[in-house]
Amino acid sequence: MIKIAQLGAGRMGSIHARNAAANPRLDLAWLVDPRPEAAGDLAREIGAGLASFEAVLADPEIKGVIVASSTDAHLDNALACLKAGKMVFCEKPLDLDLARLVEHKADFQDAPIFVAFNRRFDPHFAALAETVTSGAIGALETLHLINHDPAAPPAHFVPTSGGLFKDFTIHDFDVAAWLVAEPFTEVFAFASCLVDPMIGELGDVDTARVILKTASGKIVMISNTRRSGCGYDQRIEAFGSKGMAVAGNPAPTTVARWTEAGAGSDALYPGFMSRYAGAYAAEMDHFADMLEGKARPAAGYEASVASLKLAEAAARSVATGAPVKL
């Protein structure tokens, strides 16, 4: 087993820590959090000890570090771990400031860092990606990404989230780049506050439509809302020169029921933690592959820059009402 440590014991930290502890190739030895009282229960649950960040960096037995600290600490934490010779698993985003991220380009040259864009590891989306790249639907021409939350986040989350495009749509920007595999040259976005007026008062939006275009003319349409009204709605439609491929919404079971009242089935998953549980476990397994020298990061610094560039362009488009050239 490979000895690793983790920074952060919050919502995403708890997901990653449990997956690391359950992975037979990893030994999650230390948990670091500035609130040891908050991390204590999680540490006891997974059998990890509590340590300082400095102690983790100085421990030669620690080969990798999961960075699941607060978003504003991701970049500094990741850089410190890399400098100490540790491989890094970083919860997205690597940073919320594109200019700051670009300043550190040299620090990430060939760096062993995996930025956890979990949707690349969803089995349904991965199967669609394989279908697209295999040429089964011909040359990809357009893509439709549907990413709808079941309900708006609490108001206190909005000011530190980075906004809809950097917190939420960032996943769609990464999926678009992953599936299209061609640089985007133009971004156009419409956005409104239709779900929760408080989100608008805090300077953010909760509903958006974004169009991305490549130099060759490929088009991606992204649909976002903070309130679906029907559960966690996550779908992809890919249209090619010879057909289409669709990854629909999985449900907890495939049981369908018919009665005099009509047809019924299981509701959609209620949120990202249950919908993407398999993807979160798979990305931790990918980190284990990296630590064993079997894989290179599926997404890292360059993927982070590409998605953040699209997020900032979408925000500029909303602000100006015009397309943004990249």
Coordinates of C-alpha atoms in Angstrom, one line a residue:
M1 CA 0.0 0.0 0.0
I2 CA 1.2 3.5 -0.8
K3 CA 1.1 6.0 2.0
I4 CA -0.7 9.2 1.3
A5 CA -2.2 12.2 3.2
Q6 CA -5.1 14.5 2.6
L7 CA -5.7 18.2 3.2
G8 CA -9.3 19.2 4.0
A9 CA -12.2 17.4 5.8
G10 CA -15.1 19.3 4.4
R11 CA -17.9 18.1 2.0
M12 CA -15.6 17.1 -0.9
G13 CA -12.9 16.0 1.5
S14 CA -15.1 13.5 3.2
I15 CA -15.9 11.9 -0.2
H16 CA -12.3 11.7 -1.2
A17 CA -11.1 10.5 2.2
R18 CA -13.6 7.6 2.3
N19 CA -12.7 6.6 -1.2
A20 CA -9.0 6.7 -0.5
A21 CA -9.5 4.7 2.7
A22 CA -11.5 2.1 0.8
N23 CA -8.9 1.7 -1.9
P24 CA -6.8 -1.4 -1.3
R25 CA -3.7 0.2 -2.9
L26 CA -3.7 3.3 -0.7
D27 CA -3.0 3.9 2.9
L28 CA -4.5 7.3 3.9
A29 CA -2.3 7.9 7.0
W30 CA -2.8 11.6 7.8
L31 CA -5.7 14.1 7.6
V32 CA -4.9 17.8 7.8
D33 CA -7.4 20.4 8.6
P34 CA -7.2 23.8 10.3
R35 CA -10.2 22.7 12.3
P36 CA -9.0 19.5 14.0
E37 CA -12.3 19.3 15.9
A38 CA -14.1 19.1 12.6
A39 CA -11.7 16.5 11.2
G40 CA -11.6 14.3 14.2
D41 CA -14.8 12.3 13.5
L42 CA -13.7 11.7 9.9
A43 CA -10.2 10.7 10.9
R44 CA -11.5 8.2 13.4
E45 CA -14.0 6.8 10.8
I46 CA -11.3 6.1 8.2
G47 CA -8.5 5.2 10.6
A48 CA -6.3 8.1 9.8
G49 CA -4.3 10.3 12.2
L50 CA -4.4 14.1 12.4
A51 CA -1.2 16.0 11.4
S52 CA 0.0 19.4 10.4
F53 CA 0.6 20.3 6.8
E54 CA 4.3 20.9 7.6
A55 CA 4.6 17.4 9.1
V56 CA 3.1 15.8 5.9
L57 CA 5.4 17.7 3.6
A58 CA 8.4 16.6 5.7
D59 CA 7.4 12.9 5.8
P60 CA 9.4 11.0 3.2
E61 CA 7.0 8.1 3.5
I62 CA 4.1 10.2 2.2
K63 CA 4.2 9.7 -1.6
G64 CA 1.0 11.6 -2.5
V65 CA -1.4 14.2 -1.2
I66 CA -5.1 14.7 -1.8
V67 CA -5.8 18.5 -1.8
A68 CA -9.4 19.0 -0.8
S69 CA -8.8 22.2 1.2
S70 CA -10.8 25.4 0.7
T71 CA -10.9 26.5 -2.9
D72 CA -8.7 29.6 -2.3
A73 CA -6.0 27.4 -0.9
H74 CA -5.8 24.8 -3.7
L75 CA -3.1 26.4 -5.8
D76 CA -0.7 27.2 -2.9
N77 CA -1.3 23.8 -1.3
A78 CA -0.7 22.0 -4.6
L79 CA 2.5 23.9 -5.3
A80 CA 3.9 23.2 -1.8
C81 CA 3.2 19.5 -2.2
L82 CA 4.9 19.3 -5.6
K83 CA 7.9 21.2 -4.3
A84 CA 8.1 18.6 -1.5
G85 CA 8.2 15.8 -4.1
K86 CA 4.6 14.6 -3.6
M87 CA 2.2 13.5 -6.3
V88 CA -1.0 15.6 -6.1
F89 CA -4.7 14.8 -6.4
C90 CA -6.4 18.2 -6.4
E91 CA -10.1 18.8 -6.2
K92 CA -11.2 21.2 -8.9
P93 CA -10.7 24.0 -9.5
L94 CA -6.9 24.4 -9.2
D95 CA -7.6 28.1 -8.8
L96 CA -10.3 30.6 -9.5
D97 CA -8.0 33.3 -11.0
L98 CA -6.9 32.6 -14.6
A99 CA -4.1 35.2 -14.5
R100 CA -2.7 33.8 -11.3
L101 CA -2.8 30.3 -12.7
V102 CA -1.0 31.3 -15.9
E103 CA 1.7 33.0 -13.8
H104 CA 2.6 29.5 -12.4
K105 CA 2.8 27.7 -15.7
A106 CA 6.5 26.9 -15.3
D107 CA 5.8 25.4 -11.9
F108 CA 3.5 22.8 -13.4
Q109 CA 5.7 21.8 -16.4
D110 CA 5.4 17.9 -16.4
A111 CA 4.2 18.0 -12.8
P112 CA 2.6 14.9 -11.4
I113 CA -0.7 16.6 -10.6
F114 CA -4.2 15.3 -11.3
V115 CA -7.0 17.8 -11.1
A116 CA -10.1 15.9 -10.4
F117 CA -12.7 16.6 -13.1
N118 CA -14.8 13.7 -12.0
R119 CA -17.1 13.5 -15.0
R120 CA -14.4 12.1 -17.2
F121 CA -14.6 9.0 -14.9
D122 CA -18.4 8.5 -15.0
P123 CA -18.9 5.2 -16.8
H124 CA -21.8 6.5 -18.9
F125 CA -19.9 9.5 -20.1
A126 CA -16.7 7.5 -20.6
A127 CA -18.7 5.0 -22.8
L128 CA -20.1 7.9 -24.9
A129 CA -16.6 9.4 -25.3
E130 CA -15.4 6.0 -26.5
T131 CA -18.3 5.9 -29.0
V132 CA -17.4 9.4 -30.3
T133 CA -13.6 8.7 -30.6
S134 CA -14.2 5.3 -32.3
G135 CA -15.9 7.0 -35.2
A136 CA -19.1 5.0 -34.7
I137 CA -21.2 8.2 -35.3
G138 CA -18.8 9.6 -37.9
A139 CA -17.1 12.9 -37.4
L140 CA -18.4 14.8 -34.3
E141 CA -20.2 18.0 -35.4
T142 CA -22.2 19.3 -32.4
L143 CA -22.6 18.5 -28.7
H144 CA -25.3 19.2 -26.2
L145 CA -24.5 19.1 -22.5
I146 CA -27.3 19.3 -19.9
N147 CA -26.2 20.0 -16.4
H148 CA -29.1 20.9 -14.1
D149 CA -28.9 21.0 -10.3
P150 CA -32.0 19.8 -8.3
A151 CA -32.0 22.9 -6.1
A152 CA -30.1 26.1 -5.5
P153 CA -27.2 26.1 -3.1
P154 CA -27.4 28.0 0.2
A155 CA -26.8 31.7 -0.2
H156 CA -23.6 31.7 1.9
F157 CA -22.0 29.4 -0.6
V158 CA -22.3 31.9 -3.5
P159 CA -19.7 34.6 -2.5
T160 CA -16.8 32.1 -2.2
S161 CA -17.9 29.8 -5.0
G162 CA -16.4 31.7 -7.9
G163 CA -19.9 32.1 -9.5
L164 CA -22.0 29.8 -11.7
F165 CA -19.4 29.6 -14.6
K166 CA -16.4 28.8 -12.4
D167 CA -18.1 26.6 -9.9
F168 CA -20.8 24.8 -11.9
T169 CA -20.3 25.2 -15.7
I170 CA -16.6 24.5 -15.2
H171 CA -17.5 20.8 -15.4
D172 CA -19.2 21.3 -18.7
F173 CA -16.3 23.3 -20.1
D174 CA -14.0 20.4 -19.2
V175 CA -16.3 17.8 -20.7
A176 CA -16.6 19.8 -23.9
A177 CA -12.8 20.1 -24.3
W178 CA -12.5 16.3 -23.5
L179 CA -15.0 15.2 -26.1
V180 CA -14.4 17.8 -28.9
A181 CA -10.6 17.6 -28.6
E182 CA -10.3 20.8 -30.6
P183 CA -9.6 24.3 -29.2
F184 CA -12.6 26.6 -28.9
T185 CA -12.2 30.0 -30.5
E186 CA -15.5 31.7 -29.6
V187 CA -17.9 31.8 -26.6
F188 CA -21.3 33.3 -26.3
A189 CA -23.5 33.1 -23.2
F190 CA -26.9 34.3 -21.9
A191 CA -27.5 34.1 -18.1
S192 CA -30.3 35.1 -15.8
C193 CA -31.4 34.8 -12.2
L194 CA -34.6 32.8 -12.3
V195 CA -34.3 30.4 -9.4
D196 CA -33.4 32.4 -6.2
P197 CA -33.4 36.2 -6.1
M198 CA -30.8 36.1 -3.3
I199 CA -28.3 34.7 -5.8
G200 CA -28.8 37.7 -8.0
E201 CA -28.5 40.1 -5.0
L202 CA -25.1 38.4 -4.3
G203 CA -23.9 39.2 -7.8
D204 CA -24.3 35.8 -9.4
V205 CA -26.7 34.0 -11.9
D206 CA -28.4 30.7 -11.6
T207 CA -29.6 29.9 -15.2
A208 CA -27.4 30.0 -18.3
R209 CA -27.0 28.9 -21.9
V210 CA -23.5 28.8 -23.3
I211 CA -22.4 28.2 -26.9
L212 CA -18.8 27.3 -27.8
K213 CA -17.5 27.2 -31.3
T214 CA -14.2 25.8 -32.7
A215 CA -12.3 27.1 -35.7
S216 CA -13.6 24.2 -37.9
G217 CA -17.2 25.1 -36.9
K218 CA -18.0 22.5 -34.3
I219 CA -20.6 23.8 -31.9
V220 CA -21.3 22.9 -28.2
M221 CA -24.4 24.0 -26.4
I222 CA -24.4 23.9 -22.6
S223 CA -27.6 24.1 -20.6
N224 CA -27.3 25.1 -16.9
T225 CA -29.8 25.7 -14.1
R226 CA -29.6 25.6 -10.3
R227 CA -33.2 24.1 -10.2
S228 CA -34.3 21.3 -12.4
G229 CA -37.6 20.5 -10.6
C230 CA -37.0 16.8 -11.3
G231 CA -33.7 15.8 -9.6
Y232 CA -30.1 15.9 -10.7
D233 CA -30.3 16.1 -14.5
Q234 CA -27.1 15.1 -16.2
R235 CA -27.1 14.2 -19.9
I236 CA -24.9 14.4 -23.0
E237 CA -26.0 14.3 -26.7
A238 CA -23.4 14.0 -29.4
F239 CA -24.3 14.4 -33.0
G240 CA -22.0 13.2 -35.8
S241 CA -21.9 12.9 -39.5
K242 CA -23.3 9.3 -39.4
G243 CA -25.6 9.4 -36.3
M244 CA -25.8 10.4 -32.7
A245 CA -24.8 9.1 -29.2
V246 CA -26.7 9.8 -26.1
A247 CA -25.8 9.3 -22.4
G248 CA -29.0 9.7 -20.5
N249 CA -29.8 10.0 -16.8
P250 CA -29.1 6.8 -14.9
A251 CA -31.5 6.0 -12.0
P252 CA -31.0 4.0 -8.8
T253 CA -32.8 1.1 -10.4
T254 CA -34.1 0.4 -13.9
V255 CA -37.5 -0.9 -12.7
A256 CA -40.5 0.6 -14.5
R257 CA -44.1 0.4 -13.3
W258 CA -47.4 0.7 -15.2
T259 CA -50.7 1.1 -13.6
E260 CA -54.1 2.7 -14.5
A261 CA -52.5 6.0 -13.4
G262 CA -49.8 5.7 -16.0
A263 CA -46.1 4.8 -16.1
G264 CA -43.6 5.4 -13.4
S265 CA -40.0 4.7 -12.6
D266 CA -37.3 5.6 -10.0
A267 CA -36.7 9.3 -9.5
L268 CA -33.4 10.8 -10.7
Y269 CA -30.5 10.8 -8.2
P270 CA -31.0 13.7 -5.7
G271 CA -27.5 15.2 -6.1
F272 CA -23.9 14.9 -7.3
M273 CA -22.7 12.8 -4.3
S274 CA -24.9 9.9 -5.2
R275 CA -25.0 10.4 -9.0
Y276 CA -21.3 10.5 -9.4
A277 CA -20.3 8.1 -6.5
G278 CA -18.8 5.7 -9.0
A279 CA -16.8 8.4 -10.7
Y280 CA -15.3 9.7 -7.5
A281 CA -14.2 6.2 -6.6
A282 CA -12.8 5.7 -10.1
E283 CA -10.7 8.9 -10.0
M284 CA -9.2 7.8 -6.7
D285 CA -8.2 4.5 -8.4
H286 CA -6.7 6.6 -11.2
F287 CA -4.6 8.4 -8.6
A288 CA -3.4 5.0 -7.3
D289 CA -2.4 4.2 -10.9
M290 CA -0.4 7.4 -11.0
L291 CA 1.4 6.6 -7.7
E292 CA 2.3 3.1 -9.0
G293 CA 3.6 4.6 -12.3
K294 CA 0.9 3.1 -14.4
A295 CA -0.8 6.2 -15.6
R296 CA -0.2 9.9 -16.4
P297 CA -2.8 12.4 -15.1
A298 CA -6.0 12.3 -17.1
A299 CA -6.5 16.0 -16.4
G300 CA -4.0 18.4 -14.9
Y301 CA -2.8 22.0 -15.2
E302 CA -3.6 22.5 -18.9
A303 CA -7.1 21.2 -18.5
S304 CA -7.6 23.6 -15.6
V305 CA -6.4 26.6 -17.6
A306 CA -8.6 25.6 -20.6
S307 CA -11.8 25.3 -18.6
L308 CA -11.1 28.5 -16.5
K309 CA -10.4 30.4 -19.7
L310 CA -13.9 29.4 -21.0
A311 CA -15.5 30.3 -17.7
E312 CA -14.1 33.8 -17.7
A313 CA -15.0 34.2 -21.4
A314 CA -18.6 33.2 -20.7
A315 CA -18.8 35.7 -17.9
R316 CA -17.5 38.5 -20.2
S317 CA -20.0 37.5 -22.8
V318 CA -22.9 37.8 -20.3
A319 CA -21.5 41.2 -19.2
T320 CA -21.1 42.6 -22.7
G321 CA -24.0 40.8 -24.5
A322 CA -21.6 39.8 -27.3
P323 CA -19.5 36.8 -28.3
V324 CA -16.0 36.6 -27.0
K325 CA -13.2 35.6 -29.3
L326 CA -10.4 33.5 -27.7

